[in-house]
mmCIF file of C-alpha atoms in Angstrom:
data_model
loop_
_atom_site.group_PDB
_atom_site.id
_atom_site.type_symbol
_atom_site.label_atom_id
_atom_site.label_comp_id
_atom_site.label_asym_id
_atom_site.label_seq_id
_atom_site.Cartn_x
_atom_site.Cartn_y
_atom_site.Cartn_z
ATOM 1 C CA UNK A 13 54.994 37.778 106.909
ATOM 2 C CA UNK A 14 57.027 40.009 109.268
ATOM 3 C CA UNK A 15 60.175 40.348 107.178
ATOM 4 C CA UNK A 16 60.663 40.774 103.448
ATOM 5 C CA UNK A 17 63.772 41.240 101.316
ATOM 6 C CA UNK A 18 63.216 42.919 97.949
ATOM 7 C CA UNK A 19 65.796 42.934 95.183
ATOM 8 C CA UNK A 20 66.142 45.011 92.069
ATOM 9 C CA UNK A 21 66.779 42.759 89.053
ATOM 10 C CA UNK A 22 69.174 44.295 86.527
ATOM 11 C CA UNK A 23 72.635 44.874 87.952
ATOM 12 C CA UNK A 24 71.628 43.482 91.348
ATOM 13 C CA UNK A 25 70.567 39.880 90.785
ATOM 14 C CA UNK A 26 71.973 39.827 87.243
ATOM 15 C CA UNK A 27 75.231 40.911 85.692
ATOM 16 C CA UNK A 28 73.588 42.944 82.947
ATOM 17 C CA UNK A 29 72.587 46.439 83.992
ATOM 18 C CA UNK A 30 69.514 46.647 81.762
ATOM 19 C CA UNK A 31 67.106 44.043 80.436
ATOM 20 C CA UNK A 32 65.816 46.300 77.681
ATOM 21 C CA UNK A 33 69.380 46.919 76.529
ATOM 22 C CA UNK A 34 70.137 43.192 76.620
ATOM 23 C CA UNK A 35 67.205 42.406 74.353
ATOM 24 C CA UNK A 36 68.113 45.234 71.988
ATOM 25 C CA UNK A 37 71.563 43.665 71.682
ATOM 26 C CA UNK A 38 70.186 40.179 71.091
ATOM 27 C CA UNK A 39 67.687 41.285 68.454
ATOM 28 C CA UNK A 40 69.835 43.832 66.636
ATOM 29 C CA UNK A 41 67.708 46.849 67.522
ATOM 30 C CA UNK A 42 70.248 48.854 69.513
ATOM 31 C CA UNK A 43 70.168 51.870 67.125
ATOM 32 C CA UNK A 44 66.378 52.151 67.464
ATOM 33 C CA UNK A 45 66.725 51.719 71.201
ATOM 34 C CA UNK A 46 69.199 54.568 71.475
ATOM 35 C CA UNK A 47 66.874 56.907 69.572
ATOM 36 C CA UNK A 48 63.969 56.016 71.846
ATOM 37 C CA UNK A 49 66.084 56.480 74.970
ATOM 38 C CA UNK A 50 67.176 59.908 73.778
ATOM 39 C CA UNK A 51 63.515 60.852 73.281
ATOM 40 C CA UNK A 52 62.594 59.561 76.747
ATOM 41 C CA UNK A 53 65.512 61.377 78.399
ATOM 42 C CA UNK A 54 64.461 64.562 76.597
ATOM 43 C CA UNK A 55 60.917 64.244 77.956
ATOM 44 C CA UNK A 56 59.413 63.798 74.505
ATOM 45 C CA UNK A 57 57.749 60.497 75.424
ATOM 46 C CA UNK A 58 56.531 58.963 78.693
ATOM 47 C CA UNK A 59 57.896 55.766 80.189
ATOM 48 C CA UNK A 60 54.793 53.887 79.019
ATOM 49 C CA UNK A 61 55.285 55.202 75.498
ATOM 50 C CA UNK A 62 58.975 54.320 75.614
ATOM 51 C CA UNK A 63 58.199 50.744 76.696
ATOM 52 C CA UNK A 64 55.565 50.228 74.018
ATOM 53 C CA UNK A 65 57.681 51.777 71.265
ATOM 54 C CA UNK A 66 60.599 49.609 72.314
ATOM 55 C CA UNK A 67 58.508 46.466 72.101
ATOM 56 C CA UNK A 68 57.218 47.524 68.689
ATOM 57 C CA UNK A 69 60.790 47.395 67.406
ATOM 58 C CA UNK A 70 61.033 43.783 68.559
ATOM 59 C CA UNK A 71 57.646 42.896 67.106
ATOM 60 C CA UNK A 72 58.892 44.218 63.774
ATOM 61 C CA UNK A 73 61.821 41.805 64.077
ATOM 62 C CA UNK A 74 59.452 38.870 64.595
ATOM 63 C CA UNK A 75 60.515 38.136 68.167
ATOM 64 C CA UNK A 76 58.747 35.100 69.645
ATOM 65 C CA UNK A 77 58.172 33.629 73.094
ATOM 66 C CA UNK A 78 60.892 31.091 72.310
ATOM 67 C CA UNK A 79 63.317 33.946 71.655
ATOM 68 C CA UNK A 80 62.546 35.422 75.074
ATOM 69 C CA UNK A 81 62.961 32.001 76.692
ATOM 70 C CA UNK A 82 66.429 31.782 75.145
ATOM 71 C CA UNK A 83 67.182 35.262 76.444
ATOM 72 C CA UNK A 84 66.176 34.145 79.945
ATOM 73 C CA UNK A 85 68.556 31.210 79.643
ATOM 74 C CA UNK A 86 71.309 33.656 78.648
ATOM 75 C CA UNK A 87 70.845 35.816 81.744
ATOM 76 C CA UNK A 88 73.925 35.587 83.969
ATOM 77 C CA UNK A 89 73.256 35.831 87.710
ATOM 78 C CA UNK A 90 75.393 38.229 89.673
ATOM 79 C CA UNK A 91 78.155 36.502 91.620
ATOM 80 C CA UNK A 92 76.696 35.284 94.904
ATOM 81 C CA UNK A 93 73.080 35.896 93.885
ATOM 82 C CA UNK A 94 72.049 32.263 93.820
ATOM 83 C CA UNK A 95 73.771 31.590 97.139
ATOM 84 C CA UNK A 96 71.980 34.521 98.792
ATOM 85 C CA UNK A 97 68.576 33.487 97.424
ATOM 86 C CA UNK A 98 69.183 29.893 98.499
ATOM 87 C CA UNK A 99 70.059 31.038 102.029
ATOM 88 C CA UNK A 100 66.925 33.171 102.278
ATOM 89 C CA UNK A 101 64.806 30.268 101.118
ATOM 90 C CA UNK A 102 66.481 27.924 103.622
ATOM 91 C CA UNK A 103 65.744 30.410 106.410
ATOM 92 C CA UNK A 104 62.122 30.845 105.265
ATOM 93 C CA UNK A 105 62.682 34.546 104.623
ATOM 94 C CA UNK A 106 60.476 35.651 101.708
ATOM 95 C CA UNK A 107 61.983 37.745 98.954
ATOM 96 C CA UNK A 108 60.559 39.636 96.029
ATOM 97 C CA UNK A 109 61.904 41.065 92.793
ATOM 98 C CA UNK A 110 61.004 44.629 91.845
ATOM 99 C CA UNK A 111 62.234 45.831 88.471
ATOM 100 C CA UNK A 112 61.686 48.754 86.124
ATOM 101 C CA UNK A 113 63.048 46.462 83.412
ATOM 102 C CA UNK A 114 61.783 43.401 81.590
ATOM 103 C CA UNK A 115 60.141 41.243 84.258
ATOM 104 C CA UNK A 116 60.191 38.110 82.064
ATOM 105 C CA UNK A 117 63.947 37.910 82.602
ATOM 106 C CA UNK A 118 63.356 37.399 86.335
ATOM 107 C CA UNK A 119 62.059 33.900 85.576
ATOM 108 C CA UNK A 120 65.755 32.993 85.644
ATOM 109 C CA UNK A 121 65.270 32.935 89.435
ATOM 110 C CA UNK A 122 61.889 31.210 89.687
ATOM 111 C CA UNK A 123 63.510 28.097 91.178
ATOM 112 C CA UNK A 124 64.105 30.099 94.373
ATOM 113 C CA UNK A 125 60.362 30.732 94.759
ATOM 114 C CA UNK A 126 60.099 34.533 94.956
ATOM 115 C CA UNK A 127 57.074 35.864 96.823
ATOM 116 C CA UNK A 128 56.432 38.164 93.874
ATOM 117 C CA UNK A 129 57.952 39.540 90.699
ATOM 118 C CA UNK A 130 56.852 43.063 89.820
ATOM 119 C CA UNK A 131 57.986 44.719 86.615
ATOM 120 C CA UNK A 132 57.104 45.179 82.971
ATOM 121 C CA UNK A 133 55.859 41.939 81.437
ATOM 122 C CA UNK A 134 56.099 41.152 77.742
ATOM 123 C CA UNK A 135 52.871 39.707 76.300
ATOM 124 C CA UNK A 136 52.527 37.052 73.612
ATOM 125 C CA UNK A 137 49.811 35.975 71.203
ATOM 126 C CA UNK A 138 50.107 32.504 69.663
ATOM 127 C CA UNK A 139 53.769 32.434 70.626
ATOM 128 C CA UNK A 140 54.655 35.793 69.105
ATOM 129 C CA UNK A 141 55.480 38.982 70.958
ATOM 130 C CA UNK A 142 52.396 41.222 70.938
ATOM 131 C CA UNK A 143 52.885 43.930 73.571
ATOM 132 C CA UNK A 144 53.922 44.811 77.093
ATOM 133 C CA UNK A 145 52.111 45.311 80.402
ATOM 134 C CA UNK A 146 53.840 48.313 81.957
ATOM 135 C CA UNK A 147 53.804 47.774 85.697
ATOM 136 C CA UNK A 148 56.833 49.513 87.217
ATOM 137 C CA UNK A 149 58.228 52.856 86.123
ATOM 138 C CA UNK A 150 61.623 54.247 87.135
ATOM 139 C CA UNK A 151 60.124 56.362 89.931
ATOM 140 C CA UNK A 152 57.440 53.984 91.227
ATOM 141 C CA UNK A 153 59.287 51.492 93.418
ATOM 142 C CA UNK A 154 58.762 53.445 96.613
ATOM 143 C CA UNK A 155 55.021 53.571 96.034
ATOM 144 C CA UNK A 156 54.932 49.817 95.459
ATOM 145 C CA UNK A 157 56.814 49.163 98.690
ATOM 146 C CA UNK A 158 54.375 51.416 100.549
ATOM 147 C CA UNK A 159 51.479 49.370 99.191
ATOM 148 C CA UNK A 160 53.147 46.160 100.366
ATOM 149 C CA UNK A 161 53.652 47.692 103.809
ATOM 150 C CA UNK A 162 49.983 48.654 103.991
ATOM 151 C CA UNK A 163 48.983 45.092 103.136
ATOM 152 C CA UNK A 164 51.250 43.552 105.792
ATOM 153 C CA UNK A 165 51.089 45.480 109.050
ATOM 154 C CA UNK A 166 54.366 45.526 110.970
ATOM 155 C CA UNK A 167 56.449 44.162 108.098
ATOM 156 C CA UNK A 168 60.163 44.987 108.006
ATOM 157 C CA UNK A 169 61.366 45.577 104.448
ATOM 158 C CA UNK A 170 64.972 45.381 103.267
ATOM 159 C CA UNK A 171 65.688 46.606 99.758
ATOM 160 C CA UNK A 172 68.776 45.977 97.627
ATOM 161 C CA UNK A 173 69.391 47.903 94.419
ATOM 162 C CA UNK A 174 72.110 49.398 92.270
ATOM 163 C CA UNK A 175 70.790 52.345 90.271
ATOM 164 C CA UNK A 176 68.948 55.663 90.060
ATOM 165 C CA UNK A 177 65.613 53.838 89.684
ATOM 166 C CA UNK A 178 65.992 52.534 93.248
ATOM 167 C CA UNK A 179 66.084 55.908 94.998
ATOM 168 C CA UNK A 180 62.435 55.955 96.100
ATOM 169 C CA UNK A 181 62.657 52.330 97.245
ATOM 170 C CA UNK A 182 65.680 53.193 99.392
ATOM 171 C CA UNK A 183 63.687 55.986 101.010
ATOM 172 C CA UNK A 184 60.711 53.718 101.745
ATOM 173 C CA UNK A 185 62.569 50.591 102.927
ATOM 174 C CA UNK A 186 63.452 49.994 106.563
ATOM 175 C CA UNK A 187 66.907 48.891 105.471
ATOM 176 C CA UNK A 188 68.327 50.062 102.145
ATOM 177 C CA UNK A 189 71.448 48.619 100.533
ATOM 178 C CA UNK A 190 73.070 50.276 97.511
ATOM 179 C CA UNK A 191 74.952 47.358 95.980
ATOM 180 C CA UNK A 192 77.591 47.634 93.237
ATOM 181 C CA UNK A 193 76.276 51.074 92.211
ATOM 182 C CA UNK A 194 76.235 51.915 88.523
ATOM 183 C CA UNK A 195 77.507 55.125 86.957
ATOM 184 C CA UNK A 196 74.096 56.809 86.978
ATOM 185 C CA UNK A 197 73.483 56.655 90.725
ATOM 186 C CA UNK A 198 72.540 60.155 91.973
ATOM 187 C CA UNK A 199 73.563 61.607 95.309
ATOM 188 C CA UNK A 200 69.936 61.222 96.443
ATOM 189 C CA UNK A 201 70.197 57.438 96.159
ATOM 190 C CA UNK A 202 73.503 57.347 98.017
ATOM 191 C CA UNK A 203 72.079 59.540 100.768
ATOM 192 C CA UNK A 204 68.928 57.387 101.065
ATOM 193 C CA UNK A 205 70.845 54.107 101.384
ATOM 194 C CA UNK A 206 71.745 52.819 104.833
ATOM 195 C CA UNK A 207 74.884 51.237 103.462
ATOM 196 C CA UNK A 208 76.826 51.143 100.206
ATOM 197 C CA UNK A 209 78.466 47.859 99.230
ATOM 198 C CA UNK A 210 81.185 48.413 96.640
ATOM 199 C CA UNK A 211 81.386 44.823 95.470
ATOM 200 C CA UNK A 212 80.232 42.693 92.540
ATOM 201 C CA UNK A 213 79.476 39.723 94.783
ATOM 202 C CA UNK A 214 76.061 39.727 96.421
ATOM 203 C CA UNK A 215 77.348 37.545 99.253
ATOM 204 C CA UNK A 216 79.311 40.547 100.453
ATOM 205 C CA UNK A 217 76.048 42.026 101.697
ATOM 206 C CA UNK A 218 76.067 41.262 105.406
ATOM 207 C CA UNK A 219 73.275 39.101 106.774
ATOM 208 C CA UNK A 220 72.461 41.992 109.086
ATOM 209 C CA UNK A 221 71.139 43.805 106.015
ATOM 210 C CA UNK A 222 69.243 40.986 104.315
#
C-alpha cells in the first residue's frame, strides 16, 4: 500500500452530520441526548462516558440489532459519494473510514470494500443493544493516522472531512480536504486543510486530491 484515502463518515460520506444525533431522532431520545451533550461540552463527563451514557438511553428504549440495521438502511449517502468510492475501487486505490461517530452506520458502504472502518462500535447480546466499544474520540484521528503511517512506510495519506473533529487528521495527512464544512469548523481546521471544497457533492473533489 503506497496510497490511502481516508474519509470521515458523518457529513462527508453521508448527508447526516452526526450518527449519534440520527439515532437519537429515530429512537425518540433527543432530549436525553441534548442533556448529555451539554454535560460533555461543559467538561462534566469524558467522551467515553458520554458514549456509554448515550447508549444506555437506547438500551432503556429496547433498541435491537434489527433496529440498527434499519437505521443503516436509512442512511443517505452524500451526493457523489458512491461514485467516488466506486472510482477508487476501480483504480485499486484503498480507502478507509475514520469516524468519531457510530461506526455501525458505515456498513452502508461495505459494498465498496473499505480497507478499514474505525469508529465507535455498538455491541449486541442476543440481538439486543448491550454497549459500545469506544474507539475514536473527537481529538484522536491524527494519532490513528500516524499509527497507520508507521505501519506502512512511505504511504501517502489523503484525508477528507467536514468538521472540527477532523482537525488533527488534517494536520497529519499528506493531503487534507475540508469538504462541505459544517458550522462548527474552527479556524484551526481551515488552516490545516490544503483545500476547502464548498460543495455538497463529493465528486467536486478533484482527483488530484483523492
